[in-house]
Short mmCIF file of N, CA and C in Angstrom, two decimals:
data_model
loop_
_atom_site.label_atom_id
_atom_site.label_comp_id
_atom_site.label_asym_id
_atom_site.label_seq_id
_atom_site.Cartn_x
_atom_site.Cartn_y
_atom_site.Cartn_z
N MET A 1 42.92 74.23 35.24
CA MET A 1 41.84 74.32 34.08
C MET A 1 43.06 73.67 33.02
N ARG A 2 44.30 73.74 33.15
CA ARG A 2 44.77 72.57 32.24
C ARG A 2 45.02 71.28 32.21
N GLN A 3 45.00 70.98 33.28
CA GLN A 3 44.99 69.69 33.79
C GLN A 3 43.07 69.12 33.52
N LEU A 4 42.22 70.04 33.51
CA LEU A 4 40.91 69.25 33.07
C LEU A 4 40.96 68.95 31.35
N ARG A 5 41.58 70.13 31.12
CA ARG A 5 41.54 70.38 29.83
C ARG A 5 42.38 68.96 29.11
N ALA A 6 43.73 68.54 29.50
CA ALA A 6 44.93 67.46 29.30
C ALA A 6 43.70 66.33 29.26
N LEU A 7 42.87 66.58 30.67
CA LEU A 7 41.94 64.82 30.89
C LEU A 7 41.13 64.73 30.04
N TRP A 8 40.21 65.89 29.18
CA TRP A 8 39.32 65.98 28.64
C TRP A 8 39.54 65.32 27.05
N LEU A 9 40.65 65.53 26.45
CA LEU A 9 41.46 65.91 25.80
C LEU A 9 42.01 64.11 25.61
N GLY A 10 42.33 63.42 26.64
CA GLY A 10 43.36 62.51 26.27
C GLY A 10 44.35 62.54 26.51
N ASP A 11 45.42 63.67 27.20
CA ASP A 11 47.06 63.83 26.85
C ASP A 11 47.43 63.77 28.21
N LEU A 12 46.74 62.70 29.13
CA LEU A 12 47.25 62.43 30.41
C LEU A 12 47.84 61.11 30.55
N PRO A 13 48.84 60.62 30.90
CA PRO A 13 49.02 59.57 31.29
C PRO A 13 47.85 58.48 31.57
N LEU A 14 47.83 57.39 30.78
CA LEU A 14 46.40 56.40 31.27
C LEU A 14 46.06 56.20 32.77
N GLU A 15 47.45 55.77 33.46
CA GLU A 15 47.08 55.69 35.32
C GLU A 15 46.89 57.26 35.62
N VAL A 16 47.12 58.06 35.25
CA VAL A 16 46.96 59.63 35.80
C VAL A 16 45.17 59.53 35.68
N ALA A 17 44.89 59.18 34.50
CA ALA A 17 43.91 59.69 33.78
C ALA A 17 42.40 58.76 35.08
N PHE A 18 43.09 57.88 35.09
CA PHE A 18 42.43 56.36 35.26
C PHE A 18 42.19 56.67 37.58
N TRP A 19 43.41 56.73 37.42
CA TRP A 19 43.58 56.79 39.42
C TRP A 19 43.30 58.29 39.78
N LYS A 20 43.89 59.19 39.04
CA LYS A 20 43.88 60.37 39.99
C LYS A 20 42.36 60.89 39.68
N TRP A 21 41.86 60.82 38.13
CA TRP A 21 40.78 61.73 38.20
C TRP A 21 39.56 60.61 38.01
N ALA A 22 39.49 59.43 37.75
CA ALA A 22 38.25 58.70 37.62
C ALA A 22 38.24 58.01 39.17
N VAL A 23 39.01 57.42 39.68
CA VAL A 23 39.24 56.72 40.66
C VAL A 23 39.06 57.51 41.98
N ILE A 24 40.04 58.84 42.15
CA ILE A 24 39.99 59.08 43.42
C ILE A 24 39.56 60.42 43.38
N GLY A 25 39.14 61.12 42.42
CA GLY A 25 38.57 62.13 41.95
C GLY A 25 37.07 61.76 41.92
N GLY A 26 36.67 60.78 41.47
CA GLY A 26 35.61 60.40 41.84
C GLY A 26 34.50 60.21 42.68
N LEU A 27 35.32 58.81 43.69
CA LEU A 27 35.24 59.23 44.61
C LEU A 27 34.79 60.75 45.42
N VAL A 28 36.09 61.34 45.44
CA VAL A 28 35.73 62.46 45.89
C VAL A 28 34.20 63.36 45.72
N VAL A 29 34.14 63.52 44.52
CA VAL A 29 33.23 64.26 43.77
C VAL A 29 32.18 63.51 44.09
N ASN A 30 31.75 62.17 44.41
CA ASN A 30 30.71 61.38 44.12
C ASN A 30 30.08 61.53 45.64
N LEU A 31 30.86 61.50 46.32
CA LEU A 31 30.79 61.45 48.30
C LEU A 31 30.29 62.78 48.45
N SER A 32 30.95 63.55 47.94
CA SER A 32 30.86 64.64 48.21
C SER A 32 29.00 65.27 48.18
N SER A 33 28.77 65.03 46.79
CA SER A 33 27.30 65.39 46.33
C SER A 33 26.29 64.62 47.20
N SER A 34 26.73 63.71 47.46
CA SER A 34 25.65 62.64 48.05
C SER A 34 25.66 63.41 49.32
N VAL A 35 26.73 63.51 50.19
CA VAL A 35 26.43 64.33 51.47
C VAL A 35 25.90 65.45 51.41
N LEU A 36 25.80 66.40 50.02
CA LEU A 36 25.01 67.26 50.28
C LEU A 36 23.91 66.92 49.47
N PHE A 37 23.42 66.15 49.11
CA PHE A 37 21.90 65.64 48.78
C PHE A 37 21.12 65.24 50.18
N LEU A 38 22.15 64.47 51.11
CA LEU A 38 21.05 64.04 52.23
C LEU A 38 21.14 65.38 52.84
N VAL A 39 21.76 66.10 53.60
CA VAL A 39 22.02 67.27 54.20
C VAL A 39 20.54 67.76 53.45
N LEU A 40 20.68 68.33 52.67
CA LEU A 40 18.87 69.38 51.27
C LEU A 40 17.87 68.20 52.00
N ILE A 41 18.09 66.82 51.05
CA ILE A 41 17.07 65.93 51.74
C ILE A 41 16.07 66.33 53.52
N MET A 42 17.44 66.25 54.09
CA MET A 42 16.90 66.52 55.98
C MET A 42 17.06 67.60 55.87
N GLN A 43 17.09 68.55 55.32
CA GLN A 43 16.20 70.22 55.38
C GLN A 43 15.08 70.37 54.36
N GLY A 44 14.37 69.29 54.16
CA GLY A 44 12.69 69.47 53.32
C GLY A 44 13.45 70.17 52.10
N GLN A 45 14.36 70.08 51.42
CA GLN A 45 14.83 70.84 49.99
C GLN A 45 14.85 70.00 48.94
N PRO A 46 14.41 68.37 48.53
CA PRO A 46 14.23 67.91 47.37
C PRO A 46 14.79 68.37 45.97
N LEU A 47 14.07 69.54 45.61
CA LEU A 47 14.67 69.89 44.34
C LEU A 47 15.81 70.06 44.50
N ALA A 48 16.19 71.00 45.62
CA ALA A 48 17.33 71.20 45.58
C ALA A 48 18.43 69.97 46.01
N ALA A 49 18.25 69.28 46.45
CA ALA A 49 18.89 68.09 46.33
C ALA A 49 18.91 67.46 45.38
N VAL A 50 18.32 67.07 44.48
CA VAL A 50 18.82 66.11 43.06
C VAL A 50 18.98 67.21 42.18
N LEU A 51 18.91 68.83 42.37
CA LEU A 51 20.26 69.74 41.15
C LEU A 51 21.59 68.95 42.06
N VAL A 52 21.70 69.11 42.95
CA VAL A 52 22.60 69.66 44.10
C VAL A 52 23.64 67.98 43.52
N GLY A 53 22.86 66.95 43.59
CA GLY A 53 23.21 65.40 43.10
C GLY A 53 23.79 65.05 42.35
N TYR A 54 23.28 66.18 41.17
CA TYR A 54 23.32 66.12 39.53
C TYR A 54 24.31 66.13 38.97
N VAL A 55 24.04 67.72 39.59
CA VAL A 55 24.50 68.94 38.45
C VAL A 55 26.12 68.94 38.96
N LEU A 56 26.43 68.85 40.53
CA LEU A 56 27.86 68.66 40.90
C LEU A 56 28.31 66.87 40.26
N SER A 57 27.61 66.26 39.93
CA SER A 57 28.41 64.27 39.66
C SER A 57 28.60 64.52 38.36
N VAL A 58 27.37 64.88 37.90
CA VAL A 58 27.58 63.88 36.43
C VAL A 58 28.29 64.70 35.42
N PRO A 59 28.42 65.44 35.80
CA PRO A 59 29.05 66.38 34.34
C PRO A 59 31.20 65.77 34.95
N TYR A 60 30.95 65.74 36.06
CA TYR A 60 32.23 64.94 36.47
C TYR A 60 32.34 63.85 35.66
N ASN A 61 31.57 63.04 36.04
CA ASN A 61 31.79 61.54 35.94
C ASN A 61 31.69 61.79 33.90
N VAL A 62 31.18 62.40 33.90
CA VAL A 62 31.35 62.36 32.15
C VAL A 62 32.45 62.94 31.62
N LEU A 63 33.08 63.60 32.17
CA LEU A 63 34.84 63.57 32.21
C LEU A 63 35.80 62.89 32.47
N ALA A 64 35.67 62.29 33.36
CA ALA A 64 36.35 61.14 33.68
C ALA A 64 36.29 60.26 32.77
N THR A 65 35.20 60.19 32.19
CA THR A 65 34.99 58.23 31.55
C THR A 65 35.42 58.87 30.01
N VAL A 66 35.43 60.28 29.69
CA VAL A 66 35.70 60.73 28.63
C VAL A 66 37.52 60.49 28.80
N GLY A 67 38.33 61.47 29.37
CA GLY A 67 39.25 61.43 29.94
C GLY A 67 40.11 59.93 29.63
N VAL A 68 39.69 58.92 30.41
CA VAL A 68 40.06 57.80 30.56
C VAL A 68 40.03 57.38 29.25
N TRP A 69 38.51 57.30 28.44
CA TRP A 69 38.58 56.56 27.29
C TRP A 69 39.85 57.07 26.67
N ARG A 70 40.09 58.17 26.04
CA ARG A 70 41.07 58.73 25.26
C ARG A 70 42.25 58.77 25.25
N SER A 71 42.77 58.66 27.16
CA SER A 71 43.78 58.15 26.61
C SER A 71 44.36 56.53 27.44
N ALA A 72 43.19 55.80 27.04
CA ALA A 72 43.47 54.61 26.77
C ALA A 72 43.61 54.05 25.09
N GLY A 73 43.09 54.80 24.64
CA GLY A 73 42.92 55.15 23.16
C GLY A 73 44.52 55.42 22.80
N ARG A 74 45.50 56.25 23.44
CA ARG A 74 46.93 56.43 23.37
C ARG A 74 47.78 55.86 24.09
N PHE A 75 47.33 54.86 24.67
CA PHE A 75 47.96 53.78 25.75
C PHE A 75 48.82 52.79 25.07
N SER A 76 50.46 52.69 25.13
CA SER A 76 51.36 52.09 24.45
C SER A 76 51.96 50.92 24.96
N GLY A 77 51.16 50.58 26.13
CA GLY A 77 50.88 49.24 27.02
C GLY A 77 50.32 48.12 26.50
N PRO A 78 49.97 47.02 27.15
CA PRO A 78 49.42 45.77 26.68
C PRO A 78 47.69 46.42 26.51
N ARG A 79 47.05 45.79 25.66
CA ARG A 79 46.13 46.36 25.43
C ARG A 79 44.31 46.31 26.11
N HIS A 80 44.99 45.15 27.00
CA HIS A 80 44.00 44.55 28.09
C HIS A 80 44.21 45.27 29.25
N TRP A 81 44.60 46.51 29.58
CA TRP A 81 44.94 47.60 30.45
C TRP A 81 44.22 48.60 30.30
N ALA A 82 44.55 48.73 29.64
CA ALA A 82 43.42 49.72 28.26
C ALA A 82 42.17 49.72 28.26
N ASP A 83 41.46 48.68 27.87
CA ASP A 83 40.41 47.98 27.92
C ASP A 83 39.68 47.76 29.08
N ALA A 84 40.82 46.93 30.32
CA ALA A 84 40.24 47.26 31.58
C ALA A 84 39.98 48.38 32.21
N ALA A 85 40.96 49.76 31.84
CA ALA A 85 40.37 51.00 32.59
C ALA A 85 39.22 51.80 31.98
N ARG A 86 38.93 51.65 30.35
CA ARG A 86 37.66 51.92 30.01
C ARG A 86 36.66 51.05 29.96
N LEU A 87 36.20 49.91 30.46
CA LEU A 87 35.34 48.86 31.01
C LEU A 87 35.26 49.48 32.56
N VAL A 88 35.56 49.20 33.60
CA VAL A 88 35.78 49.97 35.11
C VAL A 88 35.30 51.18 35.11
N THR A 89 35.90 52.08 34.41
CA THR A 89 35.66 53.29 33.93
C THR A 89 34.12 53.59 33.79
N THR A 90 34.25 53.16 32.47
CA THR A 90 32.70 53.47 32.31
C THR A 90 31.38 52.50 33.09
N ILE A 91 31.50 51.49 33.58
CA ILE A 91 30.45 50.28 34.05
C ILE A 91 30.38 51.67 35.62
N GLY A 92 31.51 51.91 36.50
CA GLY A 92 31.85 52.65 37.67
C GLY A 92 30.86 54.43 38.12
N MET A 93 31.26 54.74 36.49
CA MET A 93 30.55 56.42 36.41
C MET A 93 29.10 56.08 36.01
N VAL A 94 28.66 54.65 35.58
CA VAL A 94 27.62 55.38 35.00
C VAL A 94 26.93 54.48 36.79
N ILE A 95 27.24 53.62 37.39
CA ILE A 95 26.83 53.30 38.73
C ILE A 95 26.95 54.83 40.03
N LEU A 96 27.59 55.40 39.80
CA LEU A 96 28.07 56.76 40.51
C LEU A 96 26.92 57.70 40.29
N SER A 97 26.73 57.71 38.71
CA SER A 97 25.95 58.65 38.26
C SER A 97 23.88 58.45 38.76
N ALA A 98 23.85 56.97 38.51
CA ALA A 98 22.30 57.06 38.75
C ALA A 98 22.65 56.98 39.84
N THR A 99 23.27 57.00 41.17
CA THR A 99 22.72 57.22 42.03
C THR A 99 23.15 58.00 43.12
#
């Protein structure tokens, strides 16, 4: 829980927020929720599938996006890296949330 709080507050280094939480965590959470979605669809439970698909992934995607955005604001390196992390994370999480 401390790591999630640090992520939300932007207290993590940008490279940790981006690579660990947005990229790797985002892939794990979104792939897992997609698999559960497909299993529930194949079992004839479309309402449960939609709930699982969005209830698991969207809050995580918001958390990761906010965390990267805030960490980028504190990044002391070149601004283009912070801006790129914000852009890639925002676009990626919107796409993952919509699909």
